[in-house]
Amino acid sequence: MDFFTNKLFLIALTFIVFVLAQQLQRATGVKLLNPILVSIVVLICILMSAGVDYSTYKESGDYIDFWLKPAVVALGVPLYKQLGAIRKQMLPLLVAEMAGCVAGVISVVLAARFLGASQEVIMSLAPKAVTTPIAMEVSNSIGGIPALTAAVVVCTGIFGGMAGFRIIRLGRVNSPIAKGLSMGTAAHAMGTSAAMELSERYGAFSSLGLTINGLLTAILAPLILHLIGYTI
Amino acid sequence: MNMIFQCGVLFAFLALGEFTVWLTGISVPSSIIGMLLLTLALQLKVVKLRHVEKTADFLVHNLGFFFVPAGVGLMSCLGLIAREWMPIAGATVVSTTVILVVTGHVHQFMRRSIRQRHRHDNAGANQPTKIAD
């Protein structure tokens, strides 16, 4: 099936699979059927059964992948809209985010090392709490595998979105702002969408958490890894 | 503002980010620097919200789609995942739990201690005004 390697066909296929996956989730309402995750799995199955290798698909995928960069720049707009809220509680927010970022990177690295992960995998896991475009850029710059990072970010989001509020309750975090902030810090956009379902206030602080932790991780992750003894 | 203009603004800030990286050699992604510069420009009213809002909303709300191809890249490291799925899954669950609890508690603690200091300051309101730090 030579047509399967056609560049534009593969781009169209990616769009179609994603739209169908979105409709599947809307129809079923099952959180685990995350459209991103479903699309990735379905596309891999199609490509493998059609005998198309990743390097061929990547030539098409790069046209879509390219838009990640301007999309991250566009995150400046929600960030600007939240500047007022940020300024009002600058200190608690920054300290909490700093703690979350450092604790997140160190805990994932130590846990992975303890469970016997290789260096490549550890580096891929280090930025897993933040939104994918940022995580992938960080992963790339510290010697991880961006594709693996992307997958782990999605899995983190699914886990955080589904179990996050339960963990927060068990961990005795009570204030609504702290709850929202934690969701965004630990589980990026998918944690935020779970928080948004609860209330707008949770959602607003969750998106703040994902933005600040994304930034902090981008800036601090290489430094933290260096401090705990990794050479990048 | 039309789409082309708005895209132009976003790409201009991306290019500014690239320029900053090129100039300073720092290891922060150019897109992150572009995002911060855009926020700054919006705050300084150099760029108005209507210059970027529509296209930015479109990109932000469809962020997920743009990383599907990267996720498909997983098929190039299936062997690695088969070998190391345990540390990958274990570390993810442990670390996500740690972040949720640590972030929440530090925020609650900070708010509480700031509020207490306020109460303390108010109690001494009759004294000559202190300059807040």
Coordinates of N, CA, C and O in Angstrom, one line a residue, chain A residues 27-185:
Chain A
A27 N -19.1 11.5 22.9 CA -20.2 10.5 22.9 C -20.2 9.6 24.2 O -21.3 9.4 24.7
T28 N -19.0 9.2 24.6 CA -19.0 8.3 25.7 C -18.9 8.9 27.1 O -19.3 8.4 28.1
G29 N -18.2 10.1 27.1 CA -17.9 10.8 28.3 C -16.9 10.1 29.2 O -16.8 10.4 30.4
V30 N -16.2 9.2 28.7 CA -15.2 8.4 29.5 C -13.9 9.2 29.5 O -13.3 9.5 28.4
K31 N -13.4 9.6 30.7 CA -12.2 10.4 30.8 C -10.9 9.7 30.2 O -10.1 10.3 29.6
L32 N -10.9 8.4 30.4 CA -9.7 7.6 30.0 C -9.6 7.7 28.5 O -8.5 7.5 27.9
L33 N -10.7 7.9 27.7 CA -10.6 8.0 26.3 C -10.2 9.4 25.9 O -10.8 10.0 25.0
N34 N -9.1 9.9 26.4 CA -8.5 11.2 26.1 C -8.2 11.2 24.6 O -7.5 10.3 24.1
P35 N -8.7 12.2 23.9 CA -8.6 12.2 22.4 C -7.1 12.2 22.0 O -6.8 11.6 20.9
I36 N -6.2 12.8 22.7 CA -4.8 12.9 22.4 C -4.3 11.4 22.4 O -3.6 10.9 21.5
L37 N -4.5 10.8 23.6 CA -4.0 9.4 23.8 C -4.6 8.5 22.8 O -3.9 7.7 22.1
V38 N -5.9 8.6 22.5 CA -6.6 7.7 21.6 C -6.0 7.9 20.2 O -5.7 6.9 19.5
S39 N -5.8 9.2 19.8 CA -5.3 9.4 18.5 C -3.9 8.8 18.3 O -3.6 8.2 17.3
I40 N -3.1 9.0 19.3 CA -1.7 8.5 19.2 C -1.7 6.9 19.1 O -1.1 6.4 18.2
V41 N -2.5 6.3 19.9 CA -2.6 4.8 19.8 C -3.2 4.4 18.5 O -2.6 3.5 17.8
V42 N -4.2 5.0 18.0 CA -4.9 4.6 16.7 C -3.9 4.8 15.6 O -3.7 4.0 14.7
L43 N -3.2 6.0 15.6 CA -2.3 6.3 14.5 C -1.1 5.3 14.5 O -0.7 4.8 13.4
I44 N -0.6 5.0 15.7 CA 0.5 4.0 15.7 C 0.0 2.6 15.1 O 0.7 2.0 14.3
C45 N -1.2 2.2 15.5 CA -1.7 0.9 15.0 C -1.9 1.0 13.5 O -1.5 0.0 12.8
I46 N -2.4 2.1 13.0 CA -2.6 2.2 11.5 C -1.3 2.1 10.8 O -1.1 1.4 9.9
L47 N -0.3 2.9 11.3 CA 1.0 3.0 10.6 C 1.7 1.7 10.7 O 2.3 1.2 9.7
M48 N 1.6 1.0 11.8 CA 2.3 -0.2 12.0 C 1.7 -1.3 11.1 O 2.4 -2.1 10.4
S49 N 0.4 -1.3 11.0 CA -0.2 -2.4 10.2 C -0.1 -2.1 8.7 O -0.1 -3.0 7.9
A50 N 0.1 -0.8 8.4 CA 0.3 -0.5 7.0 C 1.8 -0.5 6.6 O 2.2 -0.3 5.5
G51 N 2.6 -0.8 7.6 CA 4.1 -0.9 7.3 C 4.8 0.4 7.1 O 5.8 0.5 6.4
V52 N 4.2 1.5 7.6 CA 4.8 2.8 7.4 C 5.7 3.1 8.7 O 5.2 2.9 9.8
D53 N 7.0 3.4 8.5 CA 7.8 3.6 9.6 C 7.7 5.1 10.1 O 7.2 5.9 9.4
Y54 N 8.2 5.3 11.3 CA 8.0 6.6 12.0 C 8.7 7.7 11.2 O 8.2 8.8 11.1
S55 N 9.9 7.4 10.7 CA 10.6 8.5 9.9 C 9.8 9.0 8.8 O 9.8 10.2 8.4
T56 N 9.0 8.1 8.1 CA 8.2 8.6 7.0 C 7.0 9.4 7.5 O 6.7 10.5 7.0
Y57 N 6.4 8.9 8.6 CA 5.3 9.7 9.2 C 5.7 11.0 9.7 O 5.1 12.1 9.6
K58 N 7.0 11.1 10.3 CA 7.5 12.3 10.9 C 7.6 13.4 9.9 O 7.3 14.6 10.2
E59 N 7.9 13.1 8.6 CA 7.9 14.1 7.6 C 6.6 14.9 7.5 O 6.6 16.1 7.3
S60 N 5.5 14.1 7.6 CA 4.2 14.8 7.6 C 3.9 15.4 9.0 O 3.4 16.5 9.0
G61 N 4.2 14.6 10.0 CA 3.9 15.1 11.4 C 4.5 16.4 11.7 O 3.9 17.2 12.4
D62 N 5.7 16.6 11.2 CA 6.4 17.9 11.5 C 5.6 19.1 11.1 O 5.8 20.2 11.7
Y63 N 4.8 19.0 10.0 CA 4.0 20.2 9.6 C 3.0 20.6 10.7 O 2.7 21.7 10.9
I64 N 2.5 19.6 11.5 CA 1.6 19.8 12.6 C 2.4 20.2 13.8 O 2.0 21.2 14.5
D65 N 3.4 19.5 14.1 CA 4.3 19.7 15.2 C 4.8 21.1 15.2 O 5.0 21.7 16.3
F66 N 5.1 21.7 14.1 CA 5.6 23.0 13.9 C 4.8 24.0 14.7 O 5.4 25.0 15.2
W67 N 3.5 23.8 14.7 CA 2.6 24.8 15.3 C 2.7 24.9 16.9 O 2.1 25.7 17.5
L68 N 3.4 23.9 17.5 CA 3.6 23.9 18.9 C 4.3 25.2 19.4 O 4.0 25.8 20.4
K69 N 5.3 25.6 18.6 CA 6.1 26.8 19.0 C 5.2 28.1 19.1 O 5.2 28.7 20.1
P70 N 4.5 28.5 18.0 CA 3.6 29.6 18.1 C 2.5 29.4 19.2 O 2.1 30.4 19.8
A71 N 2.1 28.2 19.4 CA 1.1 27.9 20.4 C 1.6 28.2 21.8 O 0.9 28.7 22.6
V72 N 2.9 27.9 22.0 CA 3.4 28.3 23.3 C 3.5 29.8 23.5 O 3.2 30.4 24.5
V73 N 3.9 30.5 22.4 CA 4.0 31.9 22.5 C 2.6 32.5 22.8 O 2.4 33.4 23.6
A74 N 1.6 31.8 22.2 CA 0.2 32.3 22.4 C -0.3 32.2 23.9 O -1.2 32.8 24.3
L75 N 0.4 31.3 24.7 CA 0.1 31.1 26.1 C 0.3 32.5 26.8 O -0.1 32.6 28.0
G76 N 1.1 33.4 26.2 CA 1.3 34.7 26.8 C 0.0 35.4 27.0 O -0.1 36.3 27.9
V77 N -1.0 35.1 26.2 CA -2.3 35.9 26.3 C -3.0 35.5 27.6 O -3.4 36.4 28.4
P78 N -3.3 34.2 27.9 CA -3.9 33.9 29.2 C -3.0 34.3 30.4 O -3.6 34.7 31.4
L79 N -1.7 34.2 30.2 CA -0.8 34.7 31.3 C -1.1 36.2 31.6 O -1.2 36.6 32.7
Y80 N -1.1 37.0 30.5 CA -1.4 38.4 30.7 C -2.7 38.7 31.4 O -2.8 39.5 32.3
K81 N -3.7 37.9 31.0 CA -5.1 38.1 31.6 C -5.1 37.8 33.1 O -5.9 38.3 33.8
Q82 N -4.1 36.9 33.5 CA -4.1 36.5 34.9 C -3.1 37.4 35.7 O -3.0 37.1 36.9
L83 N -2.5 38.3 35.1 CA -1.5 39.1 35.8 C -2.0 39.7 37.1 O -1.3 39.8 38.1
G84 N -3.2 40.2 37.0 CA -3.8 40.9 38.2 C -3.9 39.9 39.4 O -3.5 40.3 40.5
A85 N -4.4 38.7 39.1 CA -4.5 37.7 40.2 C -3.2 37.3 40.7 O -3.0 37.1 41.9
I86 N -2.2 37.2 39.8 CA -0.9 36.8 40.2 C -0.2 37.8 41.1 O 0.3 37.5 42.1
R87 N -0.4 39.1 40.7 CA 0.2 40.2 41.5 C -0.3 40.2 42.9 O 0.4 40.5 43.9
K88 N -1.6 40.0 43.1 CA -2.2 40.1 44.4 C -1.6 39.1 45.4 O -1.5 39.4 46.6
Q89 N -1.3 37.9 44.9 CA -0.7 37.0 45.9 C 0.6 36.4 45.3 O 0.9 35.2 45.3
M90 N 1.4 37.3 44.9 CA 2.7 37.0 44.3 C 3.5 36.0 45.1 O 4.0 35.0 44.6
L91 N 3.7 36.3 46.4 CA 4.6 35.6 47.2 C 4.2 34.2 47.5 O 4.9 33.2 47.2
P92 N 2.9 33.9 48.0 CA 2.5 32.6 48.2 C 2.5 31.7 46.9 O 2.9 30.6 46.9
L93 N 2.1 32.3 45.8 CA 2.0 31.6 44.5 C 3.4 31.2 44.1 O 3.7 30.0 43.8
L94 N 4.3 32.1 44.1 CA 5.7 31.8 43.7 C 6.4 30.8 44.5 O 7.0 29.9 44.0
V95 N 6.3 30.9 45.9 CA 6.9 30.0 46.8 C 6.3 28.6 46.6 O 7.0 27.6 46.5
A96 N 4.9 28.5 46.5 CA 4.3 27.2 46.3 C 4.7 26.6 45.0 O 5.0 25.4 44.9
E97 N 4.8 27.4 43.9 CA 5.2 26.9 42.6 C 6.6 26.4 42.6 O 6.9 25.4 42.0
M98 N 7.4 27.2 43.3 CA 8.8 26.8 43.4 C 9.0 25.5 44.1 O 9.7 24.6 43.6
A99 N 8.3 25.3 45.2 CA 8.3 24.1 46.0 C 7.8 22.9 45.1 O 8.4 21.9 45.0
G100 N 6.7 23.2 44.4 CA 6.1 22.1 43.6 C 7.0 21.7 42.5 O 7.1 20.5 42.2
C101 N 7.6 22.7 41.8 CA 8.5 22.4 40.7 C 9.7 21.6 41.2 O 10.0 20.5 40.6
V102 N 10.4 22.0 42.2 CA 11.6 21.4 42.7 C 11.2 20.0 43.2 O 11.9 19.0 42.9
A103 N 10.1 19.9 44.0 CA 9.7 18.6 44.6 C 9.4 17.6 43.4 O 9.7 16.4 43.5
G104 N 8.7 18.2 42.4 CA 8.3 17.3 41.3 C 9.5 16.8 40.5 O 9.5 15.5 40.2
V105 N 10.4 17.6 40.1 CA 11.6 17.1 39.4 C 12.4 16.1 40.2 O 12.7 15.0 39.7
I106 N 12.7 16.5 41.5 CA 13.5 15.6 42.3 C 12.8 14.3 42.5 O 13.4 13.2 42.4
S107 N 11.5 14.3 42.9 CA 10.8 13.1 43.2 C 10.7 12.1 42.0 O 10.9 10.9 42.1
V108 N 10.5 12.7 40.8 CA 10.4 11.8 39.7 C 11.7 11.2 39.3 O 11.8 10.0 38.9
V109 N 12.8 12.0 39.4 CA 14.1 11.5 39.1 C 14.6 10.4 40.1 O 15.0 9.3 39.8
L110 N 14.4 10.7 41.4 CA 14.7 9.7 42.5 C 13.9 8.4 42.3 O 14.5 7.3 42.4
A111 N 12.6 8.6 42.1 CA 11.7 7.4 42.0 C 12.1 6.6 40.8 O 12.2 5.3 40.9
A112 N 12.4 7.2 39.7 CA 12.8 6.5 38.5 C 14.1 5.8 38.7 O 14.3 4.7 38.3
R113 N 15.0 6.5 39.3 CA 16.4 5.9 39.6 C 16.2 4.7 40.5 O 16.8 3.6 40.3
F114 N 15.4 4.9 41.5 CA 15.2 3.8 42.5 C 14.6 2.6 41.8 O 14.9 1.4 42.1
L115 N 13.7 2.8 40.8 CA 13.0 1.7 40.2 C 13.8 1.2 39.0 O 13.4 0.3 38.2
G116 N 15.0 1.7 38.8 CA 15.9 1.2 37.8 C 15.8 1.7 36.4 O 16.1 1.0 35.4
A117 N 15.4 2.9 36.3 CA 15.3 3.5 34.9 C 16.7 3.9 34.4 O 17.6 4.2 35.2
S118 N 16.8 3.9 33.1 CA 18.1 4.3 32.5 C 18.1 5.9 32.4 O 17.1 6.5 32.6
Q119 N 19.3 6.4 32.2 CA 19.6 7.8 32.2 C 18.6 8.5 31.2 O 18.0 9.5 31.5
E120 N 18.5 8.0 30.0 CA 17.7 8.6 28.9 C 16.2 8.7 29.4 O 15.6 9.7 29.2
V121 N 15.7 7.6 30.1 CA 14.4 7.6 30.5 C 14.2 8.6 31.7 O 13.2 9.4 31.7
I122 N 15.2 8.7 32.6 CA 15.1 9.6 33.7 C 15.0 11.1 33.2 O 14.2 11.8 33.6
M123 N 15.8 11.4 32.2 CA 15.8 12.7 31.6 C 14.5 13.0 30.9 O 14.0 14.1 30.9
S124 N 13.9 12.0 30.3 CA 12.6 12.1 29.6 C 11.5 12.4 30.6 O 10.5 13.0 30.3
L125 N 11.6 11.8 31.8 CA 10.6 11.9 32.9 C 10.7 13.3 33.6 O 9.7 13.8 34.1
A126 N 11.9 13.8 33.7 CA 12.1 15.0 34.6 C 11.1 16.1 34.3 O 10.6 16.7 35.3
P127 N 10.8 16.5 33.1 CA 9.8 17.6 32.9 C 8.4 17.2 32.8 O 7.6 17.9 32.2
K128 N 8.0 16.0 33.2 CA 6.7 15.4 32.9 C 5.5 16.1 33.4 O 4.4 15.9 32.9
A129 N 5.7 17.0 34.4 CA 4.5 17.6 35.0 C 3.9 18.8 34.2 O 2.8 19.2 34.4
V130 N 4.7 19.3 33.3 CA 4.3 20.5 32.6 C 3.7 20.3 31.2 O 3.8 19.1 30.7
T131 N 3.1 21.3 30.6 CA 2.4 21.1 29.4 C 3.4 20.7 28.3 O 4.5 21.0 28.2
T132 N 2.8 19.8 27.4 CA 3.7 19.1 26.5 C 4.7 19.9 25.7 O 5.9 19.5 25.6
P133 N 4.3 21.0 25.0 CA 5.3 21.7 24.2 C 6.5 22.1 25.1 O 7.7 22.0 24.6
I134 N 6.3 22.6 26.3 CA 7.4 23.0 27.2 C 8.2 21.7 27.6 O 9.4 21.7 27.5
A135 N 7.4 20.7 28.0 CA 8.1 19.5 28.5 C 9.0 18.9 27.4 O 10.1 18.5 27.6
M136 N 8.5 18.9 26.1 CA 9.3 18.3 25.1 C 10.5 19.1 24.7 O 11.6 18.6 24.5
E137 N 10.4 20.4 24.8 CA 11.6 21.3 24.6 C 12.6 21.1 25.7 O 13.8 21.0 25.4
V138 N 12.1 21.0 26.9 CA 13.0 20.8 28.0 C 13.7 19.4 27.9 O 14.9 19.3 28.0
S139 N 12.9 18.4 27.6 CA 13.4 17.0 27.5 C 14.5 17.0 26.4 O 15.6 16.4 26.6
N140 N 14.2 17.7 25.3 CA 15.2 17.7 24.2 C 16.5 18.4 24.7 O 17.6 17.9 24.4
S141 N 16.4 19.4 25.5 CA 17.6 20.2 25.8 C 18.4 19.5 26.9 O 19.6 19.8 27.1
I142 N 17.8 18.5 27.7 CA 18.5 17.9 28.8 C 18.9 16.4 28.4 O 19.4 15.7 29.2
G143 N 18.7 16.0 27.1 CA 19.1 14.7 26.7 C 18.1 13.6 26.9 O 18.4 12.5 27.0
G144 N 16.8 14.0 27.0 CA 15.7 13.0 27.1 C 15.2 12.6 25.7 O 15.8 13.1 24.7
I145 N 14.2 11.8 25.6 CA 13.5 11.5 24.4 C 12.2 12.2 24.3 O 11.3 11.8 25.0
P146 N 12.1 13.3 23.5 CA 10.9 14.1 23.5 C 9.6 13.2 23.2 O 8.6 13.5 23.9
A147 N 9.7 12.2 22.4 CA 8.5 11.4 22.1 C 8.0 10.7 23.4 O 6.8 10.7 23.7
L148 N 9.0 10.2 24.1 CA 8.6 9.5 25.4 C 8.1 10.5 26.4 O 7.1 10.2 27.1
T149 N 8.7 11.7 26.4 CA 8.2 12.7 27.3 C 6.7 13.1 27.0 O 5.9 13.2 27.9
A150 N 6.4 13.2 25.7 CA 5.1 13.6 25.3 C 4.1 12.5 25.8 O 3.0 12.9 26.4
A151 N 4.4 11.3 25.7 CA 3.5 10.2 26.1 C 3.4 10.2 27.6 O 2.2 10.1 28.1
V152 N 4.5 10.4 28.4 CA 4.4 10.4 29.8 C 3.6 11.6 30.3 O 2.8 11.6 31.3
V153 N 3.7 12.8 29.6 CA 3.0 14.0 30.0 C 1.5 13.7 29.9 O 0.7 14.0 30.8
V154 N 1.1 13.0 28.8 CA -0.3 12.7 28.6 C -0.8 11.7 29.7 O -1.9 11.9 30.3
C155 N 0.0 10.7 30.1 CA -0.3 9.8 31.1 C -0.4 10.5 32.5 O -1.3 10.2 33.3
T156 N 0.5 11.4 32.7 CA 0.5 12.2 34.0 C -0.8 13.0 34.0 O -1.5 13.0 35.1
G157 N -1.2 13.6 32.9 CA -2.5 14.4 32.9 C -3.7 13.5 33.1 O -4.6 13.9 33.9
I158 N -3.7 12.3 32.6 CA -4.9 11.5 32.8 C -4.9 11.0 34.2 O -6.0 11.1 34.9
F159 N -3.8 10.6 34.8 CA -3.7 10.2 36.2 C -4.1 11.4 37.1 O -5.0 11.2 38.0
G160 N -3.5 12.6 36.9 CA -3.8 13.7 37.7 C -5.3 14.2 37.6 O -5.9 14.5 38.6
G161 N -5.8 14.1 36.4 CA -7.2 14.6 36.2 C -8.2 13.6 36.9 O -9.2 14.1 37.4
M162 N -7.8 12.4 36.9 CA -8.8 11.4 37.5 C -8.6 11.3 39.0 O -9.6 11.2 39.7
A163 N -7.4 11.2 39.4 CA -7.1 10.9 40.9 C -6.8 12.2 41.7 O -6.7 12.1 42.9
G164 N -6.5 13.3 41.0 CA -5.9 14.5 41.6 C -6.7 15.0 42.8 O -6.1 15.1 43.9
F165 N -8.0 15.2 42.6 CA -8.8 15.8 43.8 C -8.9 14.8 44.9 O -8.9 15.2 46.1
R166 N -8.9 13.5 44.6 CA -8.9 12.5 45.7 C -7.6 12.6 46.5 O -7.6 12.6 47.7
I167 N -6.5 12.7 45.8 CA -5.2 12.7 46.5 C -5.1 14.0 47.3 O -4.6 14.0 48.4
I168 N -5.6 15.1 46.7 CA -5.5 16.4 47.4 C -6.3 16.3 48.7 O -5.9 16.8 49.8
R169 N -7.5 15.7 48.6 CA -8.3 15.6 49.8 C -7.7 14.7 50.9 O -7.6 15.1 52.1
L170 N -7.1 13.6 50.5 CA -6.4 12.7 51.4 C -5.2 13.4 52.0 O -4.8 13.1 53.1
G171 N -4.6 14.3 51.2 CA -3.4 15.0 51.7 C -3.7 16.2 52.5 O -2.9 17.0 52.8
R172 N -5.0 16.4 52.8 CA -5.5 17.5 53.6 C -5.2 18.9 53.1 O -4.8 19.8 53.8
V173 N -5.3 19.1 51.8 CA -5.2 20.4 51.2 C -6.6 20.9 51.1 O -7.5 20.3 50.5
N174 N -7.0 22.1 51.8 CA -8.4 22.5 51.9 C -8.7 23.7 51.2 O -9.8 23.8 50.7
S175 N -7.8 24.7 51.1 CA -8.2 25.9 50.4 C -8.4 25.8 48.9 O -7.6 25.1 48.3
P176 N -9.5 26.4 48.4 CA -9.8 26.2 47.0 C -8.7 26.7 46.1 O -8.4 26.1 45.1
I177 N -8.0 27.8 46.4 CA -6.9 28.3 45.6 C -5.8 27.3 45.6 O -5.3 27.0 44.5
A178 N -5.4 26.7 46.7 CA -4.4 25.8 46.8 C -4.7 24.5 46.0 O -3.9 23.9 45.3
K179 N -6.0 24.1 46.1 CA -6.4 22.9 45.3 C -6.3 23.1 43.8 O -5.7 22.3 43.1
G180 N -6.8 24.2 43.3 CA -6.7 24.5 41.9 C -5.2 24.6 41.5 O -4.8 24.0 40.5
L181 N -4.5 25.4 42.2 CA -3.1 25.6 41.9 C -2.3 24.2 41.8 O -1.6 24.0 40.8
S182 N -2.6 23.3 42.7 CA -1.9 22.0 42.7 C -2.3 21.2 41.5 O -1.4 20.6 40.9
M183 N -3.5 21.3 41.1 CA -4.0 20.5 39.9 C -3.2 20.9 38.7 O -2.8 20.1 37.9
G184 N -3.1 22.2 38.5 CA -2.4 22.7 37.3 C -0.9 22.5 37.4 O -0.2 22.2 36.4
T185 N -0.3 22.5 38.6 CA 1.1 22.3 38.7 C 1.5 20.9 38.5 O 2.5 20.6 37.8

